């Protein structure tokens, strides 16, 4: 099975930062035996468990962040090793609680969250 990993400032543990400190989110992926299989990639953040922003991938550019329901797929791409891909940052983040998710599932455009990882950030 593939192993998606999302990190804040290079760590997996919940992070507490002052809202003036720089913050970066990166995704990492070990495709395991599914290397080369095409899947849907999803990256998003929920702020204070109420508002959701979804990242939409733009080849050669940073992802475009859009508030959306239903989810916007980050990419439909083959699984490959990703050592570190920056999806946001460095930047400051307003005060609040954020839950970031990186998920992979069947390549059908429907969010199913088959394989996923989360990361939490609290800013004060």
PDB file of N, CA and C in Angstrom, residues 28-123:
ATOM      1  N   UNK A  28       4.897  14.046   1.259  1.00  0.00           N
ATOM      2  CA  UNK A  28       5.889  13.009   0.959  1.00  0.00           C
ATOM      3  C   UNK A  28       5.094  11.759   0.615  1.00  0.00           C
ATOM      4  N   UNK A  29       5.648  10.910  -0.246  1.00  0.00           N
ATOM      5  CA  UNK A  29       4.925   9.701  -0.605  1.00  0.00           C
ATOM      6  C   UNK A  29       5.873   8.546  -0.876  1.00  0.00           C
ATOM      7  N   UNK A  30       5.590   7.426  -0.227  1.00  0.00           N
ATOM      8  CA  UNK A  30       6.218   6.146  -0.543  1.00  0.00           C
ATOM      9  C   UNK A  30       5.136   5.342  -1.258  1.00  0.00           C
ATOM     10  N   UNK A  31       5.280   5.109  -2.581  1.00  0.00           N
ATOM     11  CA  UNK A  31       4.228   4.422  -3.319  1.00  0.00           C
ATOM     12  C   UNK A  31       4.137   2.930  -3.037  1.00  0.00           C
ATOM     13  N   UNK A  32       5.147   2.368  -2.354  1.00  0.00           N
ATOM     14  CA  UNK A  32       5.141   0.935  -2.086  1.00  0.00           C
ATOM     15  C   UNK A  32       5.063   0.150  -3.377  1.00  0.00           C
ATOM     16  N   UNK A  33       4.362  -0.969  -3.356  1.00  0.00           N
ATOM     17  CA  UNK A  33       4.247  -1.820  -4.541  1.00  0.00           C
ATOM     18  C   UNK A  33       3.273  -1.248  -5.569  1.00  0.00           C
ATOM     19  N   UNK A  34       2.665  -0.080  -5.274  1.00  0.00           N
ATOM     20  CA  UNK A  34       1.707   0.522  -6.205  1.00  0.00           C
ATOM     21  C   UNK A  34       2.337   1.619  -7.066  1.00  0.00           C
ATOM     22  N   UNK A  35       3.666   1.673  -7.093  1.00  0.00           N
ATOM     23  CA  UNK A  35       4.356   2.650  -7.930  1.00  0.00           C
ATOM     24  C   UNK A  35       3.863   2.526  -9.371  1.00  0.00           C
ATOM     25  N   UNK A  36       3.532   3.647  -9.987  1.00  0.00           N
ATOM     26  CA  UNK A  36       3.057   3.658 -11.366  1.00  0.00           C
ATOM     27  C   UNK A  36       1.552   3.557 -11.519  1.00  0.00           C
ATOM     28  N   UNK A  37       0.827   3.268 -10.425  1.00  0.00           N
ATOM     29  CA  UNK A  37      -0.636   3.180 -10.479  1.00  0.00           C
ATOM     30  C   UNK A  37      -1.210   4.600 -10.425  1.00  0.00           C
ATOM     31  N   UNK A  38      -2.146   4.907 -11.303  1.00  0.00           N
ATOM     32  CA  UNK A  38      -2.765   6.226 -11.307  1.00  0.00           C
ATOM     33  C   UNK A  38      -3.840   6.292 -10.229  1.00  0.00           C
ATOM     34  N   UNK A  39      -3.770   7.340  -9.406  1.00  0.00           N
ATOM     35  CA  UNK A  39      -4.733   7.541  -8.321  1.00  0.00           C
ATOM     36  C   UNK A  39      -5.096   9.016  -8.241  1.00  0.00           C
ATOM     37  N   UNK A  40      -6.187   9.312  -7.536  1.00  0.00           N
ATOM     38  CA  UNK A  40      -6.542  10.691  -7.210  1.00  0.00           C
ATOM     39  C   UNK A  40      -5.735  11.120  -5.990  1.00  0.00           C
ATOM     40  N   UNK A  41      -5.194  12.339  -6.037  1.00  0.00           N
ATOM     41  CA  UNK A  41      -4.442  12.934  -4.932  1.00  0.00           C
ATOM     42  C   UNK A  41      -5.279  14.088  -4.389  1.00  0.00           C
ATOM     43  N   UNK A  42      -5.438  14.157  -3.065  1.00  0.00           N
ATOM     44  CA  UNK A  42      -6.227  15.202  -2.418  1.00  0.00           C
ATOM     45  C   UNK A  42      -5.378  15.853  -1.331  1.00  0.00           C
ATOM     46  N   UNK A  43      -5.358  17.181  -1.269  1.00  0.00           N
ATOM     47  CA  UNK A  43      -4.673  17.926  -0.211  1.00  0.00           C
ATOM     48  C   UNK A  43      -5.616  19.046   0.219  1.00  0.00           C
ATOM     49  N   UNK A  44      -5.888  19.139   1.520  1.00  0.00           N
ATOM     50  CA  UNK A  44      -6.768  20.197   1.988  1.00  0.00           C
ATOM     51  C   UNK A  44      -6.483  20.545   3.435  1.00  0.00           C
ATOM     52  N   UNK A  45      -7.103  21.650   3.867  1.00  0.00           N
ATOM     53  CA  UNK A  45      -6.985  22.099   5.255  1.00  0.00           C
ATOM     54  C   UNK A  45      -8.367  22.513   5.742  1.00  0.00           C
ATOM     55  N   UNK A  46      -8.667  22.151   6.971  1.00  0.00           N
ATOM     56  CA  UNK A  46      -9.871  22.619   7.646  1.00  0.00           C
ATOM     57  C   UNK A  46      -9.433  23.568   8.749  1.00  0.00           C
ATOM     58  N   UNK A  47     -10.036  24.742   8.812  1.00  0.00           N
ATOM     59  CA  UNK A  47      -9.709  25.715   9.859  1.00  0.00           C
ATOM     60  C   UNK A  47     -10.828  25.718  10.889  1.00  0.00           C
ATOM     61  N   UNK A  48     -10.464  25.536  12.143  1.00  0.00           N
ATOM     62  CA  UNK A  48     -11.413  25.555  13.261  1.00  0.00           C
ATOM     63  C   UNK A  48     -12.605  24.633  13.004  1.00  0.00           C
ATOM     64  N   UNK A  49     -12.371  23.529  12.296  1.00  0.00           N
ATOM     65  CA  UNK A  49     -13.384  22.499  12.001  1.00  0.00           C
ATOM     66  C   UNK A  49     -14.612  23.043  11.277  1.00  0.00           C
ATOM     67  N   UNK A  50     -14.502  24.229  10.667  1.00  0.00           N
ATOM     68  CA  UNK A  50     -15.677  24.810  10.019  1.00  0.00           C
ATOM     69  C   UNK A  50     -15.439  25.090   8.534  1.00  0.00           C
ATOM     70  N   UNK A  51     -14.372  25.780   8.229  1.00  0.00           N
ATOM     71  CA  UNK A  51     -14.094  26.164   6.849  1.00  0.00           C
ATOM     72  C   UNK A  51     -13.093  25.196   6.247  1.00  0.00           C
ATOM     73  N   UNK A  52     -13.277  24.849   4.994  1.00  0.00           N
ATOM     74  CA  UNK A  52     -12.378  23.923   4.324  1.00  0.00           C
ATOM     75  C   UNK A  52     -11.824  24.563   3.064  1.00  0.00           C
ATOM     76  N   UNK A  53     -10.524  24.416   2.872  1.00  0.00           N
ATOM     77  CA  UNK A  53      -9.892  24.869   1.639  1.00  0.00           C
ATOM     78  C   UNK A  53      -9.249  23.669   0.984  1.00  0.00           C
ATOM     79  N   UNK A  54      -9.420  23.544  -0.303  1.00  0.00           N
ATOM     80  CA  UNK A  54      -8.858  22.439  -1.064  1.00  0.00           C
ATOM     81  C   UNK A  54      -7.790  22.975  -1.985  1.00  0.00           C
ATOM     82  N   UNK A  55      -6.713  22.215  -2.137  1.00  0.00           N
ATOM     83  CA  UNK A  55      -5.639  22.629  -3.030  1.00  0.00           C
ATOM     84  C   UNK A  55      -5.861  22.020  -4.403  1.00  0.00           C
ATOM     85  N   UNK A  56      -5.745  22.827  -5.433  1.00  0.00           N
ATOM     86  CA  UNK A  56      -5.828  22.338  -6.800  1.00  0.00           C
ATOM     87  C   UNK A  56      -4.452  22.530  -7.433  1.00  0.00           C
ATOM     88  N   UNK A  57      -3.901  21.438  -7.937  1.00  0.00           N
ATOM     89  CA  UNK A  57      -2.560  21.438  -8.505  1.00  0.00           C
ATOM     90  C   UNK A  57      -2.538  22.158  -9.839  1.00  0.00           C
ATOM     91  N   UNK A  58      -1.504  22.961 -10.033  1.00  0.00           N
ATOM     92  CA  UNK A  58      -1.274  23.610 -11.316  1.00  0.00           C
ATOM     93  C   UNK A  58       0.153  23.271 -11.720  1.00  0.00           C
ATOM     94  N   UNK A  59       0.347  22.419 -12.732  1.00  0.00           N
ATOM     95  CA  UNK A  59       1.701  21.974 -13.099  1.00  0.00           C
ATOM     96  C   UNK A  59       2.664  23.140 -13.274  1.00  0.00           C
ATOM     97  N   UNK A  60       3.825  23.018 -12.629  1.00  0.00           N
ATOM     98  CA  UNK A  60       4.859  24.037 -12.725  1.00  0.00           C
ATOM     99  C   UNK A  60       4.649  25.232 -11.818  1.00  0.00           C
ATOM    100  N   UNK A  61       3.516  25.281 -11.129  1.00  0.00           N
ATOM    101  CA  UNK A  61       3.209  26.397 -10.238  1.00  0.00           C
ATOM    102  C   UNK A  61       2.828  25.868  -8.868  1.00  0.00           C
ATOM    103  N   UNK A  62       2.750  26.749  -7.906  1.00  0.00           N
ATOM    104  CA  UNK A  62       2.268  26.347  -6.582  1.00  0.00           C
ATOM    105  C   UNK A  62       0.782  26.015  -6.681  1.00  0.00           C
ATOM    106  N   UNK A  63       0.268  25.156  -5.823  1.00  0.00           N
ATOM    107  CA  UNK A  63      -1.160  24.835  -5.846  1.00  0.00           C
ATOM    108  C   UNK A  63      -2.009  26.086  -5.632  1.00  0.00           C
ATOM    109  N   UNK A  64      -3.188  26.075  -6.197  1.00  0.00           N
ATOM    110  CA  UNK A  64      -4.157  27.143  -5.992  1.00  0.00           C
ATOM    111  C   UNK A  64      -5.090  26.702  -4.873  1.00  0.00           C
ATOM    112  N   UNK A  65      -5.232  27.523  -3.838  1.00  0.00           N
ATOM    113  CA  UNK A  65      -6.094  27.188  -2.709  1.00  0.00           C
ATOM    114  C   UNK A  65      -7.456  27.822  -2.920  1.00  0.00           C
ATOM    115  N   UNK A  66      -8.492  27.007  -2.831  1.00  0.00           N
ATOM    116  CA  UNK A  66      -9.850  27.449  -3.086  1.00  0.00           C
ATOM    117  C   UNK A  66     -10.778  26.862  -2.030  1.00  0.00           C
ATOM    118  N   UNK A  67     -11.681  27.680  -1.500  1.00  0.00           N
ATOM    119  CA  UNK A  67     -12.691  27.143  -0.583  1.00  0.00           C
ATOM    120  C   UNK A  67     -13.718  26.422  -1.445  1.00  0.00           C
ATOM    121  N   UNK A  68     -13.999  25.180  -1.105  1.00  0.00           N
ATOM    122  CA  UNK A  68     -14.854  24.397  -1.973  1.00  0.00           C
ATOM    123  C   UNK A  68     -15.549  23.264  -1.240  1.00  0.00           C
ATOM    124  N   UNK A  69     -16.755  22.990  -1.672  1.00  0.00           N
ATOM    125  CA  UNK A  69     -17.461  21.764  -1.310  1.00  0.00           C
ATOM    126  C   UNK A  69     -18.293  21.438  -2.539  1.00  0.00           C
ATOM    127  N   UNK A  70     -18.148  20.350  -3.196  1.00  0.00           N
ATOM    128  CA  UNK A  70     -17.347  19.197  -2.806  1.00  0.00           C
ATOM    129  C   UNK A  70     -15.854  19.429  -2.991  1.00  0.00           C
ATOM    130  N   UNK A  71     -15.049  18.447  -2.580  1.00  0.00           N
ATOM    131  CA  UNK A  71     -13.597  18.574  -2.684  1.00  0.00           C
ATOM    132  C   UNK A  71     -13.118  18.795  -4.121  1.00  0.00           C
ATOM    133  N   UNK A  72     -12.006  19.483  -4.232  1.00  0.00           N
ATOM    134  CA  UNK A  72     -11.314  19.650  -5.505  1.00  0.00           C
ATOM    135  C   UNK A  72     -10.104  18.720  -5.490  1.00  0.00           C
ATOM    136  N   UNK A  73     -10.000  17.890  -6.488  1.00  0.00           N
ATOM    137  CA  UNK A  73      -8.864  16.963  -6.575  1.00  0.00           C
ATOM    138  C   UNK A  73      -7.581  17.753  -6.816  1.00  0.00           C
ATOM    139  N   UNK A  74      -6.539  17.436  -6.037  1.00  0.00           N
ATOM    140  CA  UNK A  74      -5.214  18.052  -6.187  1.00  0.00           C
ATOM    141  C   UNK A  74      -4.595  17.625  -7.507  1.00  0.00           C
ATOM    142  N   UNK A  75      -4.690  16.333  -7.828  1.00  0.00           N
ATOM    143  CA  UNK A  75      -4.143  15.799  -9.071  1.00  0.00           C
ATOM    144  C   UNK A  75      -4.678  14.402  -9.304  1.00  0.00           C
ATOM    145  N   UNK A  76      -4.690  13.995 -10.556  1.00  0.00           N
ATOM    146  CA  UNK A  76      -4.888  12.599 -10.927  1.00  0.00           C
ATOM    147  C   UNK A  76      -3.556  12.204 -11.537  1.00  0.00           C
ATOM    148  N   UNK A  77      -2.767  11.446 -10.800  1.00  0.00           N
ATOM    149  CA  UNK A  77      -1.387  11.188 -11.215  1.00  0.00           C
ATOM    150  C   UNK A  77      -0.934   9.806 -10.780  1.00  0.00           C
ATOM    151  N   UNK A  78       0.086   9.312 -11.468  1.00  0.00           N
ATOM    152  CA  UNK A  78       0.639   8.016 -11.085  1.00  0.00           C
ATOM    153  C   UNK A  78       1.420   8.155  -9.788  1.00  0.00           C
ATOM    154  N   UNK A  79       1.396   7.104  -9.001  1.00  0.00           N
ATOM    155  CA  UNK A  79       2.136   7.103  -7.744  1.00  0.00           C
ATOM    156  C   UNK A  79       3.617   6.965  -8.032  1.00  0.00           C
ATOM    157  N   UNK A  80       4.395   7.754  -7.339  1.00  0.00           N
ATOM    158  CA  UNK A  80       5.850   7.747  -7.446  1.00  0.00           C
ATOM    159  C   UNK A  80       6.405   8.264  -6.124  1.00  0.00           C
ATOM    160  N   UNK A  81       7.667   8.032  -5.901  1.00  0.00           N
ATOM    161  CA  UNK A  81       8.292   8.535  -4.687  1.00  0.00           C
ATOM    162  C   UNK A  81       8.317  10.057  -4.712  1.00  0.00           C
ATOM    163  N   UNK A  82       7.831  10.658  -3.646  1.00  0.00           N
ATOM    164  CA  UNK A  82       7.897  12.110  -3.463  1.00  0.00           C
ATOM    165  C   UNK A  82       8.614  12.326  -2.140  1.00  0.00           C
ATOM    166  N   UNK A  83       9.833  12.852  -2.209  1.00  0.00           N
ATOM    167  CA  UNK A  83      10.607  13.070  -0.983  1.00  0.00           C
ATOM    168  C   UNK A  83      10.164  14.321  -0.241  1.00  0.00           C
ATOM    169  N   UNK A  84       9.770  15.348  -0.970  1.00  0.00           N
ATOM    170  CA  UNK A  84       9.287  16.569  -0.341  1.00  0.00           C
ATOM    171  C   UNK A  84       8.753  17.499  -1.421  1.00  0.00           C
ATOM    172  N   UNK A  85       7.469  17.816  -1.352  1.00  0.00           N
ATOM    173  CA  UNK A  85       6.847  18.757  -2.271  1.00  0.00           C
ATOM    174  C   UNK A  85       6.118  19.791  -1.430  1.00  0.00           C
ATOM    175  N   UNK A  86       6.477  21.055  -1.578  1.00  0.00           N
ATOM    176  CA  UNK A  86       5.872  22.127  -0.791  1.00  0.00           C
ATOM    177  C   UNK A  86       4.530  22.508  -1.381  1.00  0.00           C
ATOM    178  N   UNK A  87       3.479  22.394  -0.578  1.00  0.00           N
ATOM    179  CA  UNK A  87       2.154  22.789  -1.042  1.00  0.00           C
ATOM    180  C   UNK A  87       1.735  24.160  -0.510  1.00  0.00           C
ATOM    181  N   UNK A  88       2.398  24.619   0.548  1.00  0.00           N
ATOM    182  CA  UNK A  88       2.158  25.977   1.029  1.00  0.00           C
ATOM    183  C   UNK A  88       3.352  26.423   1.861  1.00  0.00           C
ATOM    184  N   UNK A  89       3.707  27.690   1.698  1.00  0.00           N
ATOM    185  CA  UNK A  89       4.736  28.279   2.539  1.00  0.00           C
ATOM    186  C   UNK A  89       6.046  28.527   1.825  1.00  0.00           C
ATOM    187  N   UNK A  90       6.971  29.117   2.542  1.00  0.00           N
ATOM    188  CA  UNK A  90       6.779  29.593   3.924  1.00  0.00           C
ATOM    189  C   UNK A  90       5.887  30.833   3.947  1.00  0.00           C
ATOM    190  N   UNK A  91       5.028  30.855   4.926  1.00  0.00           N
ATOM    191  CA  UNK A  91       4.125  31.978   5.132  1.00  0.00           C
ATOM    192  C   UNK A  91       3.622  31.945   6.560  1.00  0.00           C
ATOM    193  N   UNK A  92       3.002  33.029   6.988  1.00  0.00           N
ATOM    194  CA  UNK A  92       2.380  33.046   8.309  1.00  0.00           C
ATOM    195  C   UNK A  92       0.940  32.568   8.165  1.00  0.00           C
ATOM    196  N   UNK A  93       0.375  32.092   9.264  1.00  0.00           N
ATOM    197  CA  UNK A  93      -0.978  31.549   9.257  1.00  0.00           C
ATOM    198  C   UNK A  93      -1.765  32.244  10.368  1.00  0.00           C
ATOM    199  N   UNK A  94      -2.973  32.752  10.068  1.00  0.00           N
ATOM    200  CA  UNK A  94      -3.772  33.434  11.096  1.00  0.00           C
ATOM    201  C   UNK A  94      -4.049  32.539  12.308  1.00  0.00           C
ATOM    202  N   UNK A  95      -4.378  33.161  13.417  1.00  0.00           N
ATOM    203  CA  UNK A  95      -4.685  32.455  14.658  1.00  0.00           C
ATOM    204  C   UNK A  95      -5.831  31.460  14.422  1.00  0.00           C
ATOM    205  N   UNK A  96      -5.648  30.234  14.924  1.00  0.00           N
ATOM    206  CA  UNK A  96      -6.693  29.233  14.799  1.00  0.00           C
ATOM    207  C   UNK A  96      -6.145  27.824  14.888  1.00  0.00           C
ATOM    208  N   UNK A  97      -7.036  26.862  14.713  1.00  0.00           N
ATOM    209  CA  UNK A  97      -6.671  25.451  14.688  1.00  0.00           C
ATOM    210  C   UNK A  97      -6.869  24.955  13.258  1.00  0.00           C
ATOM    211  N   UNK A  98      -5.854  24.256  12.726  1.00  0.00           N
ATOM    212  CA  UNK A  98      -5.872  23.774  11.351  1.00  0.00           C
ATOM    213  C   UNK A  98      -5.603  22.270  11.329  1.00  0.00           C
ATOM    214  N   UNK A  99      -6.381  21.554  10.536  1.00  0.00           N
ATOM    215  CA  UNK A  99      -6.133  20.130  10.316  1.00  0.00           C
ATOM    216  C   UNK A  99      -5.875  19.951   8.824  1.00  0.00           C
ATOM    217  N   UNK A 100      -4.648  19.551   8.490  1.00  0.00           N
ATOM    218  CA  UNK A 100      -4.213  19.362   7.110  1.00  0.00           C
ATOM    219  C   UNK A 100      -4.281  17.878   6.775  1.00  0.00           C
ATOM    220  N   UNK A 101      -4.700  17.541   5.562  1.00  0.00           N
ATOM    221  CA  UNK A 101      -4.818  16.144   5.138  1.00  0.00           C
ATOM    222  C   UNK A 101      -4.244  15.959   3.745  1.00  0.00           C
ATOM    223  N   UNK A 102      -3.527  14.848   3.554  1.00  0.00           N
ATOM    224  CA  UNK A 102      -3.052  14.403   2.250  1.00  0.00           C
ATOM    225  C   UNK A 102      -3.624  13.006   2.065  1.00  0.00           C
ATOM    226  N   UNK A 103      -4.451  12.807   1.021  1.00  0.00           N
ATOM    227  CA  UNK A 103      -5.121  11.526   0.813  1.00  0.00           C
ATOM    228  C   UNK A 103      -4.965  11.046  -0.624  1.00  0.00           C
ATOM    229  N   UNK A 104      -5.018   9.736  -0.785  1.00  0.00           N
ATOM    230  CA  UNK A 104      -4.973   9.079  -2.091  1.00  0.00           C
ATOM    231  C   UNK A 104      -6.135   8.106  -2.174  1.00  0.00           C
ATOM    232  N   UNK A 105      -6.733   7.998  -3.355  1.00  0.00           N
ATOM    233  CA  UNK A 105      -7.780   6.999  -3.550  1.00  0.00           C
ATOM    234  C   UNK A 105      -7.927   6.682  -5.034  1.00  0.00           C
ATOM    235  N   UNK A 106      -8.895   5.846  -5.346  1.00  0.00           N
ATOM    236  CA  UNK A 106      -9.103   5.378  -6.715  1.00  0.00           C
ATOM    237  C   UNK A 106      -9.248   6.553  -7.687  1.00  0.00           C
ATOM    238  N   UNK A 107      -8.687   6.410  -8.879  1.00  0.00           N
ATOM    239  CA  UNK A 107      -8.714   7.465  -9.893  1.00  0.00           C
ATOM    240  C   UNK A 107     -10.093   7.524 -10.548  1.00  0.00           C
ATOM    241  N   UNK A 108     -11.043   8.170  -9.836  1.00  0.00           N
ATOM    242  CA  UNK A 108     -12.404   8.287 -10.366  1.00  0.00           C
ATOM    243  C   UNK A 108     -13.017   9.659 -10.103  1.00  0.00           C
ATOM    244  N   UNK A 109     -12.225  10.599  -9.546  1.00  0.00           N
ATOM    245  CA  UNK A 109     -12.710  11.947  -9.285  1.00  0.00           C
ATOM    246  C   UNK A 109     -13.611  12.066  -8.073  1.00  0.00           C
ATOM    247  N   UNK A 110     -13.817  10.978  -7.341  1.00  0.00           N
ATOM    248  CA  UNK A 110     -14.665  10.984  -6.152  1.00  0.00           C
ATOM    249  C   UNK A 110     -13.801  10.829  -4.911  1.00  0.00           C
ATOM    250  N   UNK A 111     -13.989  11.722  -3.945  1.00  0.00           N
ATOM    251  CA  UNK A 111     -13.183  11.653  -2.729  1.00  0.00           C
ATOM    252  C   UNK A 111     -13.586  10.447  -1.884  1.00  0.00           C
ATOM    253  N   UNK A 112     -12.617   9.540  -1.627  1.00  0.00           N
ATOM    254  CA  UNK A 112     -12.870   8.326  -0.860  1.00  0.00           C
ATOM    255  C   UNK A 112     -11.902   8.127   0.307  1.00  0.00           C
ATOM    256  N   UNK A 113     -10.782   8.860   0.337  1.00  0.00           N
ATOM    257  CA  UNK A 113      -9.825   8.835   1.443  1.00  0.00           C
ATOM    258  C   UNK A 113      -9.373   7.418   1.792  1.00  0.00           C
ATOM    259  N   UNK A 114      -8.917   6.660   0.790  1.00  0.00           N
ATOM    260  CA  UNK A 114      -8.479   5.285   1.022  1.00  0.00           C
ATOM    261  C   UNK A 114      -7.176   5.233   1.816  1.00  0.00           C
ATOM    262  N   UNK A 115      -6.203   6.044   1.419  1.00  0.00           N
ATOM    263  CA  UNK A 115      -4.916   6.145   2.128  1.00  0.00           C
ATOM    264  C   UNK A 115      -4.753   7.617   2.485  1.00  0.00           C
ATOM    265  N   UNK A 116      -4.414   7.904   3.750  1.00  0.00           N
ATOM    266  CA  UNK A 116      -4.307   9.316   4.118  1.00  0.00           C
ATOM    267  C   UNK A 116      -3.401   9.516   5.331  1.00  0.00           C
ATOM    268  N   UNK A 117      -2.996  10.769   5.502  1.00  0.00           N
ATOM    269  CA  UNK A 117      -2.236  11.198   6.668  1.00  0.00           C
ATOM    270  C   UNK A 117      -2.716  12.598   7.013  1.00  0.00           C
ATOM    271  N   UNK A 118      -2.672  12.952   8.307  1.00  0.00           N
ATOM    272  CA  UNK A 118      -3.082  14.282   8.747  1.00  0.00           C
ATOM    273  C   UNK A 118      -1.981  14.933   9.577  1.00  0.00           C
ATOM    274  N   UNK A 119      -2.107  16.235   9.697  1.00  0.00           N
ATOM    275  CA  UNK A 119      -1.173  17.029  10.488  1.00  0.00           C
ATOM    276  C   UNK A 119      -1.964  18.183  11.094  1.00  0.00           C
ATOM    277  N   UNK A 120      -1.752  18.455  12.388  1.00  0.00           N
ATOM    278  CA  UNK A 120      -2.483  19.561  13.007  1.00  0.00           C
ATOM    279  C   UNK A 120      -1.550  20.697  13.412  1.00  0.00           C
ATOM    280  N   UNK A 121      -2.080  21.904  13.280  1.00  0.00           N
ATOM    281  CA  UNK A 121      -1.360  23.131  13.633  1.00  0.00           C
ATOM    282  C   UNK A 121      -2.292  24.015  14.437  1.00  0.00           C
ATOM    283  N   UNK A 122      -1.789  24.539  15.543  1.00  0.00           N
ATOM    284  CA  UNK A 122      -2.507  25.550  16.302  1.00  0.00           C
ATOM    285  C   UNK A 122      -1.643  26.800  16.337  1.00  0.00           C
ATOM    286  N   UNK A 123      -2.225  27.926  15.946  1.00  0.00           N
ATOM    287  CA  UNK A 123      -1.494  29.195  16.021  1.00  0.00           C
ATOM    288  C   UNK A 123      -2.162  30.070  17.064  1.00  0.00           C
TER     289      UNK A 123
END
